[in-house]
mmCIF file of C-alpha atoms and ligand atoms in Angstrom:
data_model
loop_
_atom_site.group_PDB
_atom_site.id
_atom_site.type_symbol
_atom_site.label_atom_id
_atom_site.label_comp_id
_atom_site.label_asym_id
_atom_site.label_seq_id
_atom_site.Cartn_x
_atom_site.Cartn_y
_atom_site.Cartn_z
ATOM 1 C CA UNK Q 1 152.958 94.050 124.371
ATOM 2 C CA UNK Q 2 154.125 92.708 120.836
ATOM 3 C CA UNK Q 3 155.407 95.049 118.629
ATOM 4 C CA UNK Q 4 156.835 94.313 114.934
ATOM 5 C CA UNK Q 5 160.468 94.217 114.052
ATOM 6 C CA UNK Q 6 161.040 97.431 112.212
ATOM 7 C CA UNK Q 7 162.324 97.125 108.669
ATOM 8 C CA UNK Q 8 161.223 100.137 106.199
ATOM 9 C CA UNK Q 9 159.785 98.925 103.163
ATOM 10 C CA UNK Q 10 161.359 100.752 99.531
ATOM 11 C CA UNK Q 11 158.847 103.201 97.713
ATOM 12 C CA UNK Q 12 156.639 103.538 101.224
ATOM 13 C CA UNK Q 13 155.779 107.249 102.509
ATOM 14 C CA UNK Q 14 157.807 108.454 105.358
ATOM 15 C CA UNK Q 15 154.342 109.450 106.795
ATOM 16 C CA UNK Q 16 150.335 108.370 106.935
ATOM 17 C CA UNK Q 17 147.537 109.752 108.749
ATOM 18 C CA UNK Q 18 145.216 107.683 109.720
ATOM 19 C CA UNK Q 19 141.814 108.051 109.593
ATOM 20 C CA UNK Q 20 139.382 106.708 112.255
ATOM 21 C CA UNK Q 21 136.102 105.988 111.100
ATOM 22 C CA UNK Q 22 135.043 103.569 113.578
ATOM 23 C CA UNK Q 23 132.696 106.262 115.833
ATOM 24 C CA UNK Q 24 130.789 106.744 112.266
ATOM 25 C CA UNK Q 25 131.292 103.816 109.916
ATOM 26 C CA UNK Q 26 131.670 101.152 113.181
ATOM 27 C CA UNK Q 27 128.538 102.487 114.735
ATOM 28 C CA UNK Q 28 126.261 103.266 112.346
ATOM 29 C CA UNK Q 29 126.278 99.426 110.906
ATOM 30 C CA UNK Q 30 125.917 98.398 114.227
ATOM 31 C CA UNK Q 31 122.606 96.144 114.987
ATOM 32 C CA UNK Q 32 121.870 98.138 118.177
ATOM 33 C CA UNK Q 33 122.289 102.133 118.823
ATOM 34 C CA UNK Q 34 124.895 102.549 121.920
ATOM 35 C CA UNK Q 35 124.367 104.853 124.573
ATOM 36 C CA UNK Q 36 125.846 108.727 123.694
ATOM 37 C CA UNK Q 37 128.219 108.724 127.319
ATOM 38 C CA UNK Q 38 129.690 105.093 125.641
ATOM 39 C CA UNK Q 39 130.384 106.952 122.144
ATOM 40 C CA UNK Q 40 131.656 109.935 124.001
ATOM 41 C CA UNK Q 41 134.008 107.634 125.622
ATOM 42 C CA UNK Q 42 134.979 105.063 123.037
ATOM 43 C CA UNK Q 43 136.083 108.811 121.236
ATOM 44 C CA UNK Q 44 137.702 110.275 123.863
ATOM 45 C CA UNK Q 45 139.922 107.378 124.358
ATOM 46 C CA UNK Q 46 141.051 107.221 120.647
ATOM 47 C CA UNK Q 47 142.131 110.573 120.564
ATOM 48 C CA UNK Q 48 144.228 109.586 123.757
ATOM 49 C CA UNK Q 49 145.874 106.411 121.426
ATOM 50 C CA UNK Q 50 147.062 109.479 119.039
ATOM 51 C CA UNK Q 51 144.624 109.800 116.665
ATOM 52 C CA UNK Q 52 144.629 113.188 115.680
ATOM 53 C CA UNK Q 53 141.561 112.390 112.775
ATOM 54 C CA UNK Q 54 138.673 110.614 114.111
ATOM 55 C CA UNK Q 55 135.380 110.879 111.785
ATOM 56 C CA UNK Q 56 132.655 111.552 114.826
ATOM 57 C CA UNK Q 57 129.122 111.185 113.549
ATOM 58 C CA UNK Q 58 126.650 111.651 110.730
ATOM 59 C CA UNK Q 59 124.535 114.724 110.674
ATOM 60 C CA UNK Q 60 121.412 112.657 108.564
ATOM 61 C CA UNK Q 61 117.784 112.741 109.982
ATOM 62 C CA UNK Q 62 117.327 110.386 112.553
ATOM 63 C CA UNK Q 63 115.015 107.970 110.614
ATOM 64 C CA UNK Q 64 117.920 107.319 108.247
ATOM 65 C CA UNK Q 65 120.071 106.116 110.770
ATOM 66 C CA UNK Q 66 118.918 105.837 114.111
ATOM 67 C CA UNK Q 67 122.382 104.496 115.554
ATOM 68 C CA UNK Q 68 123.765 108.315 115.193
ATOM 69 C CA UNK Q 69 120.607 110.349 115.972
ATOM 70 C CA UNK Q 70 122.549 112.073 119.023
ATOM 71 C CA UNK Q 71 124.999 113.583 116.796
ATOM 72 C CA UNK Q 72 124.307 117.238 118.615
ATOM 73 C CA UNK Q 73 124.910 115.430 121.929
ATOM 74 C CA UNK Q 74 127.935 113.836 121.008
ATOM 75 C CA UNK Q 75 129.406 117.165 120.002
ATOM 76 C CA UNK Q 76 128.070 118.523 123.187
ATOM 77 C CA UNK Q 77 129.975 115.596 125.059
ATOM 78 C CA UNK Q 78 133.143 116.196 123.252
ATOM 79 C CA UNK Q 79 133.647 119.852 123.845
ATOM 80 C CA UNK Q 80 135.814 121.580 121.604
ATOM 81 C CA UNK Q 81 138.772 119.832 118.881
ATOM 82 C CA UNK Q 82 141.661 119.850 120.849
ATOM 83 C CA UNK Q 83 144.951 121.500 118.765
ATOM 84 C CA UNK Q 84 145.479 119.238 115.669
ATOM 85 C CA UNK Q 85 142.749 117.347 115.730
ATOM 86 C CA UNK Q 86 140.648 116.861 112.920
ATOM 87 C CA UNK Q 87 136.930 115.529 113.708
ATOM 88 C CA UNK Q 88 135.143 115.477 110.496
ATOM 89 C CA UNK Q 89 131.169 114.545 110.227
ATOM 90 C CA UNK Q 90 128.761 113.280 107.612
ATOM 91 C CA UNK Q 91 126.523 116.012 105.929
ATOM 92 C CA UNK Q 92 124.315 114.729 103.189
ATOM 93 C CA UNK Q 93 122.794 118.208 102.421
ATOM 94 C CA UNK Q 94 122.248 121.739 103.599
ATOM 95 C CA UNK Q 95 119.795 121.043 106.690
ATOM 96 C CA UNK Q 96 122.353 118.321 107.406
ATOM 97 C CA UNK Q 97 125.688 121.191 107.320
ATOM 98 C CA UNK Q 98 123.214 123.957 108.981
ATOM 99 C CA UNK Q 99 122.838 120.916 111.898
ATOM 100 C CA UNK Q 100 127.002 120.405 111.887
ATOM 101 C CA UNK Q 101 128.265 124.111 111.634
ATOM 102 C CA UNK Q 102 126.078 125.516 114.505
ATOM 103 C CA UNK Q 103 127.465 122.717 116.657
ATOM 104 C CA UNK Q 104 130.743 123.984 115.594
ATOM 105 C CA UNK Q 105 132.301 121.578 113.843
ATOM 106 C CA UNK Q 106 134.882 122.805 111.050
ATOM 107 C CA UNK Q 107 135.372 119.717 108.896
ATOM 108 C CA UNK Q 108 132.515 117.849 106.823
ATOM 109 C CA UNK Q 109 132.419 115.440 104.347
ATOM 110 C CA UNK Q 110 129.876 114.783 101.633
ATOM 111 C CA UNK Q 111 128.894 110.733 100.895
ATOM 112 C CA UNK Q 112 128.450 110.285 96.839
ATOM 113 C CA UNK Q 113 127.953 106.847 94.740
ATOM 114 C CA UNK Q 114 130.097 105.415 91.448
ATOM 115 C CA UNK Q 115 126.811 103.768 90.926
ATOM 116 C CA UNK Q 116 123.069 104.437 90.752
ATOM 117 C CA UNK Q 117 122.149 101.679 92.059
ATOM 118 C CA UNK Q 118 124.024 102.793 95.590
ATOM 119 C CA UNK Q 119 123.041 106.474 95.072
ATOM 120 C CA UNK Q 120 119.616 105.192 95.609
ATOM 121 C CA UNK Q 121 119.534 103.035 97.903
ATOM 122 C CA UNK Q 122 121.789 105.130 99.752
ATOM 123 C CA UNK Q 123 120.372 108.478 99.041
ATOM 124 C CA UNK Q 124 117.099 107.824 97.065
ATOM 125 C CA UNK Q 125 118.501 110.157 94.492
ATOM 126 C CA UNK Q 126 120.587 109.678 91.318
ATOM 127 C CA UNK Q 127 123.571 110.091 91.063
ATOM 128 C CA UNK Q 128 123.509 113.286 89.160
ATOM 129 C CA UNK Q 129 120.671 114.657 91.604
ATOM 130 C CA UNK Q 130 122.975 113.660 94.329
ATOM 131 C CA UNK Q 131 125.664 115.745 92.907
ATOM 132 C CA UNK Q 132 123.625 118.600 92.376
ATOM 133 C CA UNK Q 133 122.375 118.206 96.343
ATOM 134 C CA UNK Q 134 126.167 118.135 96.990
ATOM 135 C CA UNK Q 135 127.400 121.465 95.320
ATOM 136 C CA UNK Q 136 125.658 124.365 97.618
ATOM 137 C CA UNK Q 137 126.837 121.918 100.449
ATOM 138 C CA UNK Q 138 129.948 121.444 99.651
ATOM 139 C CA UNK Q 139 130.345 125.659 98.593
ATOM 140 C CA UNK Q 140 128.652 126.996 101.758
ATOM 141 C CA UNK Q 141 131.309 124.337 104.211
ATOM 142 C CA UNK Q 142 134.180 126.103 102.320
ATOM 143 C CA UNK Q 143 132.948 129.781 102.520
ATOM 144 C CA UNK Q 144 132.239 128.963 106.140
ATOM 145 C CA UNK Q 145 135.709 127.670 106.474
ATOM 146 C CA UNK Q 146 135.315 124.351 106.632
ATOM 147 C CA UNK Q 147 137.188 121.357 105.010
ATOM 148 C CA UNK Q 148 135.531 118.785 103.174
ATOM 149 C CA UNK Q 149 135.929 115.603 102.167
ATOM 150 C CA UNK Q 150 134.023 114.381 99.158
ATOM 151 C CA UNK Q 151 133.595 109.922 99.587
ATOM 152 C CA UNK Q 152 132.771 108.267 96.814
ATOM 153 C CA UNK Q 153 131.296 104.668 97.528
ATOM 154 C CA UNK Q 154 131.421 101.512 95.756
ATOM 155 C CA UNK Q 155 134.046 102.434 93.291
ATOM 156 C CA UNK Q 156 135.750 98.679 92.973
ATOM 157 C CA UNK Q 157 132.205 96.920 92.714
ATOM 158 C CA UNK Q 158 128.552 97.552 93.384
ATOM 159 C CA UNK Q 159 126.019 94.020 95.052
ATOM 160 C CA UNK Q 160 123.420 95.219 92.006
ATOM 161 C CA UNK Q 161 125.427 96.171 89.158
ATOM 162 C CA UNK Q 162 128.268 94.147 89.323
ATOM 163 C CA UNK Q 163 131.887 95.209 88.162
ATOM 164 C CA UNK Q 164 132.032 99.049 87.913
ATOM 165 C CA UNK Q 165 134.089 100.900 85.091
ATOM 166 C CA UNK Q 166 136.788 102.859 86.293
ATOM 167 C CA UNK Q 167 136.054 105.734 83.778
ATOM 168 C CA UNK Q 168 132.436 106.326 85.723
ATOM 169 C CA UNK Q 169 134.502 105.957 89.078
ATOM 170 C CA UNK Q 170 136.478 108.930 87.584
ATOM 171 C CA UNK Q 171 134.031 111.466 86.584
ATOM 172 C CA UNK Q 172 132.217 111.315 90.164
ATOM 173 C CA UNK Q 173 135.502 111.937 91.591
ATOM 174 C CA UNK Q 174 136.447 114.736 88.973
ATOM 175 C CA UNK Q 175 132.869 116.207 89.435
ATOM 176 C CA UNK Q 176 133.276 116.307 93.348
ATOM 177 C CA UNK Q 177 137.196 117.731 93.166
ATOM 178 C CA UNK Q 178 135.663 120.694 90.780
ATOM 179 C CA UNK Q 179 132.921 121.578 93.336
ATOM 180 C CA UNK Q 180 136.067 122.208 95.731
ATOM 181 C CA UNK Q 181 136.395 119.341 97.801
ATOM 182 C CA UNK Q 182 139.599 118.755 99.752
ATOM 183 C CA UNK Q 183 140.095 115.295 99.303
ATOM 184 C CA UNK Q 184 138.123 111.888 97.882
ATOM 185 C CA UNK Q 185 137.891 109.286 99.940
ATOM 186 C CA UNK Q 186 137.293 106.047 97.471
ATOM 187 C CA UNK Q 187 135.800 103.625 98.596
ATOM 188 C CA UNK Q 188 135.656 100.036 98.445
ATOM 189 C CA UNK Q 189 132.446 99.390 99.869
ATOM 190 C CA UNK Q 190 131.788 95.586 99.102
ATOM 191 C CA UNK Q 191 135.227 94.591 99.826
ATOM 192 C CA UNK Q 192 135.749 93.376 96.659
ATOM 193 C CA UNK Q 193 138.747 95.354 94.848
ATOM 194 C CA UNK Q 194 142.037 93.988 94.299
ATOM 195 C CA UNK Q 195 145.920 95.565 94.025
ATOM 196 C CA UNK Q 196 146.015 95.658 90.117
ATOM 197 C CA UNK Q 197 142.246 97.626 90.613
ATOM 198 C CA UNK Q 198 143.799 99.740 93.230
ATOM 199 C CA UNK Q 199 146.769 100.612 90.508
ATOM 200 C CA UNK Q 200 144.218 100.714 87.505
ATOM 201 C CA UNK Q 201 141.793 103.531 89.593
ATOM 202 C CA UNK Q 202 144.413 105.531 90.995
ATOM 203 C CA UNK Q 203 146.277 105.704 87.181
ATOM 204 C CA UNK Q 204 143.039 106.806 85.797
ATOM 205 C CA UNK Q 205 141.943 109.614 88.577
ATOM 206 C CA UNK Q 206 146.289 111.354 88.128
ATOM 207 C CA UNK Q 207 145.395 111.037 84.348
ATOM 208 C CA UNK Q 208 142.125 113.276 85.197
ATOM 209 C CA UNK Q 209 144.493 115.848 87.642
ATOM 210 C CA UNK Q 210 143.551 114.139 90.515
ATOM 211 C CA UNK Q 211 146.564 112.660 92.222
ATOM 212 C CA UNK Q 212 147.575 110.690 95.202
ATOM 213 C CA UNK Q 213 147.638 113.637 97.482
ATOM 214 C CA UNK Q 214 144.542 114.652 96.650
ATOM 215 C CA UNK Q 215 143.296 110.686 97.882
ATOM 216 C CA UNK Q 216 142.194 108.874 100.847
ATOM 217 C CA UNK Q 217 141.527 105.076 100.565
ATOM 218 C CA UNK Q 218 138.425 103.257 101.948
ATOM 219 C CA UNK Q 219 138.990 99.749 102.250
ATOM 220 C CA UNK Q 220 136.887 96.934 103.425
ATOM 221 C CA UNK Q 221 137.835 93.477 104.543
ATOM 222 C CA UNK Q 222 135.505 90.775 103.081
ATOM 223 C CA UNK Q 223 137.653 89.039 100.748
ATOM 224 C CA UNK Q 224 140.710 89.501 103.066
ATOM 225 C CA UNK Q 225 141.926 92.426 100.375
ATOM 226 C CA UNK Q 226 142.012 95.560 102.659
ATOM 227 C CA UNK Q 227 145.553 95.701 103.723
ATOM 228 C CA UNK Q 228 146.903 94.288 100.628
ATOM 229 C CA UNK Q 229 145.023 97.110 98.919
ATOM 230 C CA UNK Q 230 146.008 99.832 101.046
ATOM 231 C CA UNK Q 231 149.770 98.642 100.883
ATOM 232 C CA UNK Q 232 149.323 99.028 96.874
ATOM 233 C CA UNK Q 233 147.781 102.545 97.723
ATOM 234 C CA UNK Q 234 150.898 103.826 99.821
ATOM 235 C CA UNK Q 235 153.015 102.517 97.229
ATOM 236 C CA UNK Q 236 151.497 104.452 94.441
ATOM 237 C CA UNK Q 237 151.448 107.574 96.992
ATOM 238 C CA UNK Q 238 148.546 107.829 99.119
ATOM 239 C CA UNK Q 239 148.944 108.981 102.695
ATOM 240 C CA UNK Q 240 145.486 109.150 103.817
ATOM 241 C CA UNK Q 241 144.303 105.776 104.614
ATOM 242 C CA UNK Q 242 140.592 105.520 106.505
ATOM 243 C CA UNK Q 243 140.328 102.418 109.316
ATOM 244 C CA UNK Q 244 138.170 101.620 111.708
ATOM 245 C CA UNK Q 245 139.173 100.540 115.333
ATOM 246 C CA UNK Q 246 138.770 97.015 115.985
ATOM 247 C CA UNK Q 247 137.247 96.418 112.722
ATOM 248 C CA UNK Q 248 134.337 97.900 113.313
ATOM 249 C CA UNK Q 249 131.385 97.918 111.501
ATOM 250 C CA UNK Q 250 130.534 95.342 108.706
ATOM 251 C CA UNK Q 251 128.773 96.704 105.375
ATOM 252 C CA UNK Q 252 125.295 95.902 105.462
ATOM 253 C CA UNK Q 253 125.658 95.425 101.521
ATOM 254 C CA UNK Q 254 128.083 93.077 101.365
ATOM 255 C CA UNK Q 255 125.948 90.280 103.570
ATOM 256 C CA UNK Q 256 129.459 89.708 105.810
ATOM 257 C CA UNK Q 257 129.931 90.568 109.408
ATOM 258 C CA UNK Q 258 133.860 91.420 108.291
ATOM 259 C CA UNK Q 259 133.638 95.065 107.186
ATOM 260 C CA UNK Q 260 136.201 98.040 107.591
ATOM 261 C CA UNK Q 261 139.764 97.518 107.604
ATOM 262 C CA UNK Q 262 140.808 97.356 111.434
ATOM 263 C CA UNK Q 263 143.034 100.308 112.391
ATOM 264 C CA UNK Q 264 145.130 98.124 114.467
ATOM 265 C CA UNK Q 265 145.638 95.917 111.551
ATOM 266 C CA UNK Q 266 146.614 98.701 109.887
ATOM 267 C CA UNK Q 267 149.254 100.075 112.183
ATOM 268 C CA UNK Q 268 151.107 97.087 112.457
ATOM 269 C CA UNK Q 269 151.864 96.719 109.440
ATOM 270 C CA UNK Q 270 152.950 100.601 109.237
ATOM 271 C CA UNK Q 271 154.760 100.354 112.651
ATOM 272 C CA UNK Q 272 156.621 97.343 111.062
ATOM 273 C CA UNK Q 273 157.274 99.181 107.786
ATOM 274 C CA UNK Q 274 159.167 102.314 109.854
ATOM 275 C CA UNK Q 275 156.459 104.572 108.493
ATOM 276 C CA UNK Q 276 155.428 107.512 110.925
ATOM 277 C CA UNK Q 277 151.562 106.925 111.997
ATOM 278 C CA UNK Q 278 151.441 108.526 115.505
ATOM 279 C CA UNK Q 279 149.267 106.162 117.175
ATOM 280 C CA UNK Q 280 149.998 104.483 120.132
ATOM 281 C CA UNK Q 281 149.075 100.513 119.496
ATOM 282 C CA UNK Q 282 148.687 99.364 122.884
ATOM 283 C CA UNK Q 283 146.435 102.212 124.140
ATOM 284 C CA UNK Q 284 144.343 101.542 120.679
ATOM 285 C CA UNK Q 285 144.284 97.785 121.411
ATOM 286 C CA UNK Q 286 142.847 98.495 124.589
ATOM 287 C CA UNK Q 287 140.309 101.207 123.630
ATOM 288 C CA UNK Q 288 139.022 98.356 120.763
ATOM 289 C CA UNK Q 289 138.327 95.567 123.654
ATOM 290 C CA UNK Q 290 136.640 97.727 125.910
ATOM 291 C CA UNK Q 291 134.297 99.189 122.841
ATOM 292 C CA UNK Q 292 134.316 95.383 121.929
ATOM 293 C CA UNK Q 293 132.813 95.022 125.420
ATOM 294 C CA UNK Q 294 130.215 97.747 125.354
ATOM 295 C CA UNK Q 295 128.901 95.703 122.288
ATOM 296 C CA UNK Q 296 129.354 92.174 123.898
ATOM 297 C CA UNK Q 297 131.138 90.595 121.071
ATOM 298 C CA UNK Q 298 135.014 90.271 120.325
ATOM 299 C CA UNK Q 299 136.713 92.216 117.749
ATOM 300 C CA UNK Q 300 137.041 91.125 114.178
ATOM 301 C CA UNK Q 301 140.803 92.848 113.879
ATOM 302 C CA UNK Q 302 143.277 89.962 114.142
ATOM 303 C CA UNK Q 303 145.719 92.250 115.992
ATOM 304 C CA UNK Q 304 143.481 93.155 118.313
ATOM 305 C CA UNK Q 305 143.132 89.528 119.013
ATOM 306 C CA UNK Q 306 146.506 88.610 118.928
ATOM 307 C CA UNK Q 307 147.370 91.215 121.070
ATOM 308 C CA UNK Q 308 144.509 91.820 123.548
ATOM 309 C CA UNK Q 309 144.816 89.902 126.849
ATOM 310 C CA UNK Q 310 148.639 89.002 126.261
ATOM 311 C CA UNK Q 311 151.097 89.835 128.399
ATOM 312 C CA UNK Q 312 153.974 90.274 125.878
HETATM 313 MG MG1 MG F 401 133.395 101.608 105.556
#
């Protein structure tokens, strides 16, 4: 298969962990719910590609999202993290973590909004009273040992309200770093952020203590920004970047079937770079086509269709 021609890039980390949201994010924007053996499987042979983070499932009621309303039985499937593998899951509140830590899962992450117009659609809450749901969630994963990710959605743009300050971007993050979160994820929900955005955000949340180590980046494709983002991200010192296999998973919002930045896409252009990712390419190609088959329609991620089916 094709591989880039190495040459390292100046001002690039050394290292970046991927992480796969494409179980999660891919599936639950999907227009039909796939079978809990196929999600089982599409999972297990991620993990096999190298992907030692791979966000599983959302622990929501059922009638929010029907797509992941076998999150138990997925966990059942799985079996146990195997060493060094992270496999984080969606808790919106308490019932949601009481749901995720008796399955045994010891990484969470909490979904918040930059805007209220997102907080309630997403969470028919404001933002505020989303925060406030988040806090005993957020304390009672870290007593119980758990890491936690805090996301924070639509920070580049929101389909409502239009351009979003990056000062009210800020305090959401700030306010979900305080309650002890492990790391933000930001998000870029609408796809509609550019580099000098990317710079502008990530300026503003080290001026407020938060820095680069402390960030994961969300990307999403519709405007063809997501890598270009991502590659400002790395650049300003991010090593957490989130991707979904084969593209996975367009944003219902944003009215475009081109949604999360393909992980494929996104280790090419690391692999190329001579940064350290740890993912096998060709396995991950070929995981991507046979999801892509399981949902009878080809893969957005232009690597996966450059590569898939070629003999090179
Ligand atoms: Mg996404």
């Amino acid at each position: 298969m094709r591989t880039p021609q190495v040459e390292p890039r100046t001002g690039m980390p050394a290292q970046v962990t991927v992480y796969e949201v494409g179980p999660r994010d891919g599936l639950q924007n999907e227009q039909s719910t796939v079978p809990v053996e196929v999600k089982a499987e599409f999972v297990r042979r991620l993990l096999a590609a190298g992907l030692e983070t791979v966000e599983l499932t959302s622990f929501v009621p059922q009638r929010w999202v029907p797509q992941l309303g076998d999150a138990e039985e997925l966990l059942a499937l799985l079996g146990p993290a195997g060493q060094g593998q992270q496999r984080p899951v969606l808790v919106p509140n308490e019932r949601g973590l009481d749901r995720a830590l008796a399955t045994g899962v010891t990484a969470v992450a909490v979904f918040g909004s930059a805007t209220e117009s997102f907080a309630r659609r997403n969470l028919n809450r404001s933002v505020e009273d989303s925060l406030a749901m988040f806090g005993p969630v957020v304390q009672r994963a870290l007593d119980a040992g758990a890491w936690v990710r805090g996301y924070v959605s639509m920070c580049f743009g929101d389909p409502w309200e239009g351009p979003v300050p990056v000062e009210q971007v800020v305090t959401v993050c700030s306010r979900l770093m305080d309650m002890g979160c492990d790391q933000l994820s930001l998000g870029d929900t609408i796809g509609v952020g550019t580099p000098g955005h990317v710079e502008r955000l990530l300026d503003a949340l080290e001026d407020a203590g938060i820095g680069p180590d402390q960030i994961g980046v969300h990307f999403h494709d519709t405007y063809g920004q997501a890598l270009s983002n991502t590659m400002t991200a790395l650049h300003r010192g991010v090593t957490v970047v989130d991707a979904s296999a084969g593209g996975l998973g367009g944003c219902p919002y944003a009215r475009s079937a081109t949604g999360n930045l393909a992980t494929e896409d996104l280790v090419w252009a690391l692999q190329g770079m001579g940064v350290r990712h740890g993912v096998d390419l060709e396995a991950l190609v070929t995981a991507s086509s046979w999801m892509a088959e399981q949902l009878g329609r080809p893969s957005p991620s232009r690597v996966v269709r450059a590569l898939a089916g070629s003999a090179e």
